[in-house]
Coordinates of C-alpha atoms in Angstrom, one line a residue:
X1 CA 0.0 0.0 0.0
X2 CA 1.3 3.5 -1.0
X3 CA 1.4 6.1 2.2
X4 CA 2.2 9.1 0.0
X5 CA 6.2 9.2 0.8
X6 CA 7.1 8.6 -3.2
X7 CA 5.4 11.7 -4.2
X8 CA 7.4 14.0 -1.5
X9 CA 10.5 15.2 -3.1
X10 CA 13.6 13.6 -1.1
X11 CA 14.8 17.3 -0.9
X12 CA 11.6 18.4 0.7
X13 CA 12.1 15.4 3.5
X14 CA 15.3 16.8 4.2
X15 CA 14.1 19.8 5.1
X16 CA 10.8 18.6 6.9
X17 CA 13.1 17.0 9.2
X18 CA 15.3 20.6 10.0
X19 CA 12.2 22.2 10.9
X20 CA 11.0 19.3 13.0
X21 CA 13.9 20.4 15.5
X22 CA 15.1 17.2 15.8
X23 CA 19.1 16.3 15.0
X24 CA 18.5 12.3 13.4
X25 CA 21.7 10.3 12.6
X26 CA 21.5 6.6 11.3
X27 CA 24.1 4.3 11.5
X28 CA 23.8 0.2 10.0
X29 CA 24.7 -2.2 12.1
X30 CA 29.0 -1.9 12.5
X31 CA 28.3 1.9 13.8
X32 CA 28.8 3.5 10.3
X33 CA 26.9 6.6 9.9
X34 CA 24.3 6.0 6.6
X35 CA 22.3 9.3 7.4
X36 CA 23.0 12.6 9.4
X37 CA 20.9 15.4 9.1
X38 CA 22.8 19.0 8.5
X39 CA 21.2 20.5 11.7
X40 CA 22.9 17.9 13.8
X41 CA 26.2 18.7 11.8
X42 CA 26.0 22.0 12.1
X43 CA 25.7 21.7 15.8
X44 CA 28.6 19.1 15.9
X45 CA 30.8 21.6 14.0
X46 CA 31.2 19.7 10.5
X47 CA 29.6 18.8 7.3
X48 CA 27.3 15.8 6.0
X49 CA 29.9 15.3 3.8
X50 CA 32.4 14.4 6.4
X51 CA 30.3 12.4 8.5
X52 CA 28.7 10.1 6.4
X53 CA 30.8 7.0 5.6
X54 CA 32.6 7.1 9.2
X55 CA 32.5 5.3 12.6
X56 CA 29.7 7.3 14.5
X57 CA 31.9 7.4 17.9
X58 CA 34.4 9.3 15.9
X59 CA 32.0 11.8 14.7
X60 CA 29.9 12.4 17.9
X61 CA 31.4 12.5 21.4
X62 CA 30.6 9.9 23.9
X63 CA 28.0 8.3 21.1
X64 CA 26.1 4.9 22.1
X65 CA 24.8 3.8 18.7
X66 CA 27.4 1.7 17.7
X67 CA 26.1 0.1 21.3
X68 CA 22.0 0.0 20.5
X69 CA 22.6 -1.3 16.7
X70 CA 24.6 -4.3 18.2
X71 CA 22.2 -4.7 21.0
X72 CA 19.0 -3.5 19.8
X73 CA 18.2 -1.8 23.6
X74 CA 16.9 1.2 23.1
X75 CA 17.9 4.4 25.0
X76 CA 15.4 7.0 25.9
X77 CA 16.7 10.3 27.4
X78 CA 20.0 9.8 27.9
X79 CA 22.2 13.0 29.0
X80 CA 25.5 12.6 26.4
X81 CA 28.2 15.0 27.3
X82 CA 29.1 16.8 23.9
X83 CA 31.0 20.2 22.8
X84 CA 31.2 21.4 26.9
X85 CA 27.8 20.8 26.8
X86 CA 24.6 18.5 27.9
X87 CA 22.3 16.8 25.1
X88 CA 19.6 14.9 25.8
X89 CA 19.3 11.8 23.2
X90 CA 17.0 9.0 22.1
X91 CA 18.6 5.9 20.5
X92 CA 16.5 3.3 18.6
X93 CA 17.1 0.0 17.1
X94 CA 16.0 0.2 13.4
X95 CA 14.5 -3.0 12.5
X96 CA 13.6 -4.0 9.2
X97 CA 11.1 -6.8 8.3
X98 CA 12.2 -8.3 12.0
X99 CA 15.7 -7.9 11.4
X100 CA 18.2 -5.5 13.4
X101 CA 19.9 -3.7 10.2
X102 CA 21.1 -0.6 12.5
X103 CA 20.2 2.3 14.9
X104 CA 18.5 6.1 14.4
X105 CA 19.4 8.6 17.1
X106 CA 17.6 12.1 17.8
X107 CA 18.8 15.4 20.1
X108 CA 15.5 16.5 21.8
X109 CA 18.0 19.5 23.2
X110 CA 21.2 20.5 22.1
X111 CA 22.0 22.5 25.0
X112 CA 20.5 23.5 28.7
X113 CA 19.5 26.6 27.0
X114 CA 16.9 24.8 25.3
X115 CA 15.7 22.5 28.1
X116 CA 14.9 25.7 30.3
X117 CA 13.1 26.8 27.4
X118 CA 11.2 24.0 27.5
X119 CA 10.9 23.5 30.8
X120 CA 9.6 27.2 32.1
X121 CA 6.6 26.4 29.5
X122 CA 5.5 23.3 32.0
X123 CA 7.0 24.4 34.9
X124 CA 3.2 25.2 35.9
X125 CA 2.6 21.9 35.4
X126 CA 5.4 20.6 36.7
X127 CA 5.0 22.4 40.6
X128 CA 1.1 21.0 40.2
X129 CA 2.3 17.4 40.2
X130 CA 5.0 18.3 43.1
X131 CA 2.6 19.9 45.5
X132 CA 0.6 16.8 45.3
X133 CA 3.2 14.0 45.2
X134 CA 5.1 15.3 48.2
X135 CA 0.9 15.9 50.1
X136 CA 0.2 12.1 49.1
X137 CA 4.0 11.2 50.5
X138 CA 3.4 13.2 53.9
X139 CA 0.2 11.3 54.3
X140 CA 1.6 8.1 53.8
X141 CA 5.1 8.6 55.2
X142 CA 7.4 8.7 58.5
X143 CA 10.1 10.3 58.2
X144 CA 11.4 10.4 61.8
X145 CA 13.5 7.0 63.5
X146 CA 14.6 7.0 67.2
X147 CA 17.9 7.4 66.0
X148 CA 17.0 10.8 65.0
X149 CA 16.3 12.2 68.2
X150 CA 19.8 13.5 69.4
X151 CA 20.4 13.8 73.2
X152 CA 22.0 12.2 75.7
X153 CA 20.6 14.4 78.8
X154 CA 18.9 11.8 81.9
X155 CA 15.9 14.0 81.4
X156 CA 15.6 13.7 77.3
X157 CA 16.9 9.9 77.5
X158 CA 14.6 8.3 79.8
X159 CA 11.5 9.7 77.8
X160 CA 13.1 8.5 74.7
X161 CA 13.7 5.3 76.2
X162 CA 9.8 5.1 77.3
X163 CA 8.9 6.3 74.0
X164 CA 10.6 2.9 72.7
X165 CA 9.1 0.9 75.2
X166 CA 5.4 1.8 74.1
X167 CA 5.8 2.3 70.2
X168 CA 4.6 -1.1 70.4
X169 CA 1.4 -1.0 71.9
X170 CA -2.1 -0.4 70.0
X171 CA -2.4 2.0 73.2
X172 CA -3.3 5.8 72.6
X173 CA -0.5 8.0 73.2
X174 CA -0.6 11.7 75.5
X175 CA 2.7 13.8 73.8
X176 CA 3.5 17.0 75.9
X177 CA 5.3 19.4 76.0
X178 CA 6.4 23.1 74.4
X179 CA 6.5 24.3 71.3
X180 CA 9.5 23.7 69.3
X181 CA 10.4 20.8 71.6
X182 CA 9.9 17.7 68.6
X183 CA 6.4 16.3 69.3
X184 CA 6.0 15.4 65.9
X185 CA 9.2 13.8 66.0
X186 CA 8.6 11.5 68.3
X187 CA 5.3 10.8 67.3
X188 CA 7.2 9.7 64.1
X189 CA 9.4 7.4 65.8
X190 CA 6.9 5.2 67.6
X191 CA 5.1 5.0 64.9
X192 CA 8.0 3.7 62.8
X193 CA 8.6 1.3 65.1
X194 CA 5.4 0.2 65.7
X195 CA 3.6 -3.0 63.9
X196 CA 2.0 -0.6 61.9
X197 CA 5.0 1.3 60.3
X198 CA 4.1 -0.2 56.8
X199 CA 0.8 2.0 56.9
X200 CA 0.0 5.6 56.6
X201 CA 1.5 8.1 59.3
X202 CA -1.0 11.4 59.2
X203 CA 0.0 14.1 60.8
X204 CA -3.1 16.8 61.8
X205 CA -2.0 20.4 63.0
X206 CA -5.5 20.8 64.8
X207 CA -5.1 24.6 65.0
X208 CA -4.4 25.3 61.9
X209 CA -7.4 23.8 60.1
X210 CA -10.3 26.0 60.3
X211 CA -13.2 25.3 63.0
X212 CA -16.1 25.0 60.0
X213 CA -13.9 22.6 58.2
X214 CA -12.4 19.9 60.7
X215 CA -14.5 17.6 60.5
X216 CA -15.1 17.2 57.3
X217 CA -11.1 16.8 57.0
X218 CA -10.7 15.1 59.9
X219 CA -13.9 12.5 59.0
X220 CA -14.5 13.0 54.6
X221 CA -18.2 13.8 53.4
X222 CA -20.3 12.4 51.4
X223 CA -21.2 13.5 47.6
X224 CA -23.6 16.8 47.8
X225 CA -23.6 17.0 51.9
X226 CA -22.5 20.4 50.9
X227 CA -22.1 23.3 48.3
X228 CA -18.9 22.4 47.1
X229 CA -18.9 19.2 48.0
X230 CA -16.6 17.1 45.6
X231 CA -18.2 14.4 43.3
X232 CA -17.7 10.9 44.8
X233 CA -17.0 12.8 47.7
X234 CA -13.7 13.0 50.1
X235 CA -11.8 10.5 52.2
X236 CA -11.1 11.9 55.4
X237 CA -8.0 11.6 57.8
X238 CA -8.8 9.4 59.7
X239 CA -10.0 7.1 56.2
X240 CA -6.4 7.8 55.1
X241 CA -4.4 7.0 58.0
X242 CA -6.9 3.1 58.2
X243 CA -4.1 0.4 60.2
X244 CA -1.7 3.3 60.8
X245 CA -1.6 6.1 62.6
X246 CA -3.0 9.4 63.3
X247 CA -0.9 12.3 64.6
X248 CA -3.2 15.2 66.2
X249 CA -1.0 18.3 66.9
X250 CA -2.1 20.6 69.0
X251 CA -5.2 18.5 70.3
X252 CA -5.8 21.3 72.8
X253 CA -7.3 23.7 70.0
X254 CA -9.6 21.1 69.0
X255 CA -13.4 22.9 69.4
X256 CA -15.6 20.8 71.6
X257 CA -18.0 19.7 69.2
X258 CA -15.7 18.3 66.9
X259 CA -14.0 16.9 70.6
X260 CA -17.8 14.6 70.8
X261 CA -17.0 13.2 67.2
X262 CA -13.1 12.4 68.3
X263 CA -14.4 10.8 71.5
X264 CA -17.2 8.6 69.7
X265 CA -14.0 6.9 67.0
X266 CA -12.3 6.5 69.8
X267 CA -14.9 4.2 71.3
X268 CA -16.3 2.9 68.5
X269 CA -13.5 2.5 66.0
X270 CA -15.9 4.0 63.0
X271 CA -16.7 7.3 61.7
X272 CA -19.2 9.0 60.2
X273 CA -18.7 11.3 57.0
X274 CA -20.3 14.8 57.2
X275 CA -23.4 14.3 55.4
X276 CA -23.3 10.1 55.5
X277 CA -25.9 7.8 56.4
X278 CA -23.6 5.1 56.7
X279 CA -20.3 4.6 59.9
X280 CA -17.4 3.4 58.4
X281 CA -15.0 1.0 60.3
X282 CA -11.4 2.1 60.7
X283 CA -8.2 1.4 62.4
X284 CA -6.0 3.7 63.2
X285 CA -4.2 4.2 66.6
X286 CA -3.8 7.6 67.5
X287 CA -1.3 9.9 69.0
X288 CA -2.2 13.4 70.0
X289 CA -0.2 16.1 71.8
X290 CA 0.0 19.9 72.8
X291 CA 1.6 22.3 74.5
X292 CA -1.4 23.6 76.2
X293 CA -2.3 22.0 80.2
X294 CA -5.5 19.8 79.5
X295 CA -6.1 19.1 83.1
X296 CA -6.1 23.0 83.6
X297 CA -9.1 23.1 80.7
X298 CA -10.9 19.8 81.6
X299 CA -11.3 21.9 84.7
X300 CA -12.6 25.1 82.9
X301 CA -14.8 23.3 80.9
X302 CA -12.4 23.8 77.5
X303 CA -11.3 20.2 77.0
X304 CA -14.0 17.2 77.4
X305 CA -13.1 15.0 80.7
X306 CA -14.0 11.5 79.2
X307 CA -11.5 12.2 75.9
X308 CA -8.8 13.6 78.3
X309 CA -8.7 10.1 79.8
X310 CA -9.1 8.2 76.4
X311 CA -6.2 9.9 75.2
X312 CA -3.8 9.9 78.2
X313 CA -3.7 6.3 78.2
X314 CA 0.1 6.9 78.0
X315 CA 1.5 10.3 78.7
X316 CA 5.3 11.3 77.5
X317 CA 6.6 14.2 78.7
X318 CA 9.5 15.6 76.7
X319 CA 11.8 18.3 78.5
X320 CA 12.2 21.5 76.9
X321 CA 15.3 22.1 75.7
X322 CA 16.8 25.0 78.3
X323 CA 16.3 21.5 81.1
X324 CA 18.6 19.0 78.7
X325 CA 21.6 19.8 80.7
X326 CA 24.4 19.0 77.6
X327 CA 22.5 18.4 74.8
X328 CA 22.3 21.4 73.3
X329 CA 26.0 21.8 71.1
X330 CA 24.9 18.0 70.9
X331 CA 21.4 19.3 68.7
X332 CA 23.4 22.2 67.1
X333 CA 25.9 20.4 65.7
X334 CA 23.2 17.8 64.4
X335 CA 21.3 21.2 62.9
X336 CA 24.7 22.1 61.0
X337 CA 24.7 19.1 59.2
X338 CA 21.4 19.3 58.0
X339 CA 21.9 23.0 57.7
X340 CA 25.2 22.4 54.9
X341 CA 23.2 20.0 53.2
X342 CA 20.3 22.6 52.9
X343 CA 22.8 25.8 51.8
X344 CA 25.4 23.5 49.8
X345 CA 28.2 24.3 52.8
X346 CA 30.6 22.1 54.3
X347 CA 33.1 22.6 57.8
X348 CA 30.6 24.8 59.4
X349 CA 31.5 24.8 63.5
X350 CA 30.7 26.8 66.3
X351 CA 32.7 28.7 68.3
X352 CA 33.5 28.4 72.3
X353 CA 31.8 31.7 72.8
X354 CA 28.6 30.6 70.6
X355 CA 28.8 27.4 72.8
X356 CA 28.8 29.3 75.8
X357 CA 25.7 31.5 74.8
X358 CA 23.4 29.1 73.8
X359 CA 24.0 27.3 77.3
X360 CA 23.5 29.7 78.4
X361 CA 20.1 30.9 76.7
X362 CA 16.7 30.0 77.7
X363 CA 15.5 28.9 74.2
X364 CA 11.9 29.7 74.9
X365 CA 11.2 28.2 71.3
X366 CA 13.2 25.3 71.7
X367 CA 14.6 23.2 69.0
X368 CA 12.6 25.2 66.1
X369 CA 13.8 28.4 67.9
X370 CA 17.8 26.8 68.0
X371 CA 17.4 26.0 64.4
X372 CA 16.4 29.6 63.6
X373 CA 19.4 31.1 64.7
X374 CA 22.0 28.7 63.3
X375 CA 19.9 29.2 59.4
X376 CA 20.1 32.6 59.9
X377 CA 23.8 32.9 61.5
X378 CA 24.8 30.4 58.4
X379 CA 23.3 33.0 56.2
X380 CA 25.1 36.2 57.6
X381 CA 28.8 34.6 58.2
X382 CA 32.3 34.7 55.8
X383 CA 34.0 31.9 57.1
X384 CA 33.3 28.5 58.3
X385 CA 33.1 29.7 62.0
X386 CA 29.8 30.7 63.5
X387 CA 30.8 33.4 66.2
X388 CA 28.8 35.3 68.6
X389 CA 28.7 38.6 66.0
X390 CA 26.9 36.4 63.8
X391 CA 24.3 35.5 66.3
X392 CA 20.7 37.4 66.5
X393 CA 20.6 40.7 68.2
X394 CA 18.7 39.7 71.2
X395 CA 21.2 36.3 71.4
X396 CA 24.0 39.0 71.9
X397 CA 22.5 41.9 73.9
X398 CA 20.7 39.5 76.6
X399 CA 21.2 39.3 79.9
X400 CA 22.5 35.9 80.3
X401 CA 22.8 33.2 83.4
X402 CA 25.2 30.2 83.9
X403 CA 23.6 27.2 84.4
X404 CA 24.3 27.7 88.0
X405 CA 21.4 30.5 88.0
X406 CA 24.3 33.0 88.4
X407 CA 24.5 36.7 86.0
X408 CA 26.9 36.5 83.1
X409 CA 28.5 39.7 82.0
X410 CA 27.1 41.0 79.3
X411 CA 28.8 41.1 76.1
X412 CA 29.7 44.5 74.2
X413 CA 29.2 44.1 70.0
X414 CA 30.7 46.8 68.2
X415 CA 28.5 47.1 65.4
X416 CA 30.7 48.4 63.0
X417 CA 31.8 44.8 62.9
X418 CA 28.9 42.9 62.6
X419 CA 28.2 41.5 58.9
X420 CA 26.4 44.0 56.9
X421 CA 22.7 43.0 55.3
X422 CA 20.3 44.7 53.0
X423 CA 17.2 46.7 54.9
X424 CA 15.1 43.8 53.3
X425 CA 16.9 41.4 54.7
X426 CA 17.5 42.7 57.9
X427 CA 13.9 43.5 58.6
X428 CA 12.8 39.7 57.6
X429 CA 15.6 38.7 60.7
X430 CA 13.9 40.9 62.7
X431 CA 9.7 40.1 61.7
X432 CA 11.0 36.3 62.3
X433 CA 12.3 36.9 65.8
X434 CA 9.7 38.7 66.6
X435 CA 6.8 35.8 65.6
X436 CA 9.4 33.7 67.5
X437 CA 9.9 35.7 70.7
X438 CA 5.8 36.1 70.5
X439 CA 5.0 32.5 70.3
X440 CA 7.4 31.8 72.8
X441 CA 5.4 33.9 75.4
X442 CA 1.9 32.4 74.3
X443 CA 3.5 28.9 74.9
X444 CA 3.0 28.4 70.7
X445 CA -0.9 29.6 71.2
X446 CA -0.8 31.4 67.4
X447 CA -4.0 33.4 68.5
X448 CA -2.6 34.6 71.2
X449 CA 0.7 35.5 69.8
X450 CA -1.3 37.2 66.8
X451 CA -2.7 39.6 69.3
X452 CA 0.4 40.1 71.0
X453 CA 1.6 41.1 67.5
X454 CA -1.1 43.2 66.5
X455 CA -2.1 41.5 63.1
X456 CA -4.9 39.0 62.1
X457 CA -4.6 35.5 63.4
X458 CA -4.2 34.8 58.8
X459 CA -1.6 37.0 58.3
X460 CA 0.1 35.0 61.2
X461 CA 0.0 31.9 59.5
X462 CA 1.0 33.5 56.4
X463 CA 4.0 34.7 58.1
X464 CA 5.1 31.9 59.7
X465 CA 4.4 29.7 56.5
X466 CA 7.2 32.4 54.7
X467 CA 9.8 31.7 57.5
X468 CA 9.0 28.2 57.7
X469 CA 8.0 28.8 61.4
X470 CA 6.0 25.1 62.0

């Protein structure tokens, strides 16, 4: 059957192929080069006339086609090093009436230039399929081992040591303690080393989920129970995390209505979608914590009674970070790694005097707040040292205490010394410290930090999601 080819003049093919963009060599099966269009020789930095007729590895740098027309393996995408510079290249067995006679091989991009052309025309795309590959990951992912949580203070290594003891147990778990100080963490850990680290690990910030929309995230809905309402309707949470887990930050904020719905999966092991006629059965063991003092709201009326108890079925108490007694250059230097890896550095240390500062600090934010300081002291310094110049203002004008409860002479910082930063810069130091300093105060309570702040409790979150404040 005719396809049309035989009344294209071969001149015309030639030339269809140019503008197709593509760079085509064809070589028979010993490597020899049959066909080579003049794009790709113009790019290679000789003629058709030359090429043709000759070995294809001694035409094109670091060529493979001698390779697929032996093997007949084709080779999609491959990065080939040519000229100083980075193709991409598809190789394909040519095969004729079932028989291997050679290879073709096409340049999709003869240079980076033309990849970042082509790449900032889906990078749309591409940050669409991101955002909700690395959602689906967090929701079915632990990231967090035992061996992860650096410390070696009595204080930090008997909880650890409990926290091992229990991962084990289908048991709810009670997580305390201040903001900053690794609940999550360790919520992590038992989970991977529970029976059910194979299944989904969700983690729930309860505050941060508006009160009109928690249960329906917490608990899915049914098709139409709302305007809005997705077709087919939504899996909830707690459908998500079935024979794993369920991590519920800052439990404390949880309204009391949606506290009644909590306490009845609790005891009944099933939920109810908003909007559903029908409870669904699900297992999921479930670890909640807070900085907040539940005993102090069960009394006030705040925090239900009857799900204080179902939930502190095992209570871990994790010390905040100015009581682990020499753990802290322990933590930083564990920071500094992960710090490098983050800012492409390498050799960064601390300095005696750095050391002797942050003992001597109260780290009201804890961990999160220690981390802060060393990003933005990494961020400010020359060298590979990390001296007290480089530290926060407030770090180097406090008033500090030895361990021993005793004053500490305060340090004098000549300014004129002090790394020099853009006004933009310096005032994003200073709006980070300051959300830091105010959640500190309202023990991590983002309301109550948002008034202390004077701004709307949104613009908070959108604030602390800039700075990467958790």
């Amino acid at each position: 059957m005719k396809r049309g080819l035989e009344k294209i003049p071969h001149h015309w093919i030639e030339e269809i192929i140019n503008l197709a963009g593509e760079r085509i060599v064809v070589v028979d099966r010993e490597g020899i080069i049959l066909y080579i269009n003049s794009a790709y020789c113009e790019f290679l930095g000789t003629t058709v006339e030359n090429a043709i007729g000759k070995p294809v590895q001694d035409v094109i740098e670091n060529s493979r086609m001698h390779i697929v027309a032996k093997t007949g393996q084709k080779e999609l995408a491959s990065i080939q090093p040519i000229n100083g510079s980075e193709m991409i290249a598809n190789r394909y067995p040519l095969i004729i009436d079932g028989d291997l006679v050679g290879a073709v091989g096409t340049v999709m991009f003869r240079n980076p230039e033309d990849w970042l052309v082509y790449k900032n025309k889906i990078q749309h795309l591409v940050e669409e399929v991101n955002y909700y590959k690395t959602k689906a990951e967090k929701h079915s992912k632990s990231k967090y081992h035992f061996s992860d949580l650096i410390g070696n203070s009595p204080s930090f290594s008997a909880v650890k040591k409990l926290a091992e003891r229990i991962s084990g147990s289908q048991s709810a778990v009670l997580i305390l303690g201040e903001s900053g100080t690794g609940k999550e963490l360790f919520a992590s850990a038992i989970h991977n080393n529970s029976m059910r680290a194979d299944f989904p690990f969700v983690p729930i910030n309860c505050a941060s989920i508006p009160e009109h929309l928690l249960e329906s995230e917490l608990f899915g809905y049914d098709e139409g129970a709302f305007t809005g309402a997705k077709k087919g309707g939504k899996k909830g949470h707690f459908q998500l995390a079935n024979h794993g887990t369920i991590f519920l930050d800052e439990i404390g904020d949880m309204p009391l209505a949606a506290q009644s719905k909590l306490l009845r999966v609790l005891q009944e092991r099933e939920i109810l979608p908003v909007g559903g006629q029908k409870s669904i059965a699900v297992d999921v063991r479930i670890i909640a914590a807070t900085h907040r003092n539940l005993e102090k709201m069960v009394e006030e009326g705040t925090f239900r009674q009857d799900l204080y108890y179902r939930l502190n079925v095992i209570k871990i108490e994790i010390p905040p970070l100015r009581e682990r007694y020499g753990d802290i250059e322990l933590i930083a230097n564990n920071l500094l790694e992960k710090l490098e890896r983050k800012f492409y550095r390498k050799g960064i240390k601390l300095s005696a005097e750095v050391v002797e500062r942050f003992n001597q600090h109260k780290w009201q934010g804890n961990i999160r707040e220690l981390e802060n300081v060393l990003e933005r002291s990494i961020n400010v310094i020359d060298g590979n040292t990390i001296e007290v110049a480089h530290l926060p203002l407030y770090l180097r004008d406090q008033d500090t205490v030895n361990i021993h409860g005793k004053p500490v002479e305060k340090e004098l910082v000549n300014v004129a010394e002090t790394p020099v930063q853009s006004l933009k810069e310096t005032l994003a130091v200073v709006e980070k410290q300051a959300i830091l300093h105010a959640l500190s105060v309202s023990n991590g309570n983002k309301q109550e930090a948002a008034k202390l702040l004077e701004i709307g409790k949104t613009k908070l979150y959108e604030k602390c999601k800039l700075y990467d404040i958790h």
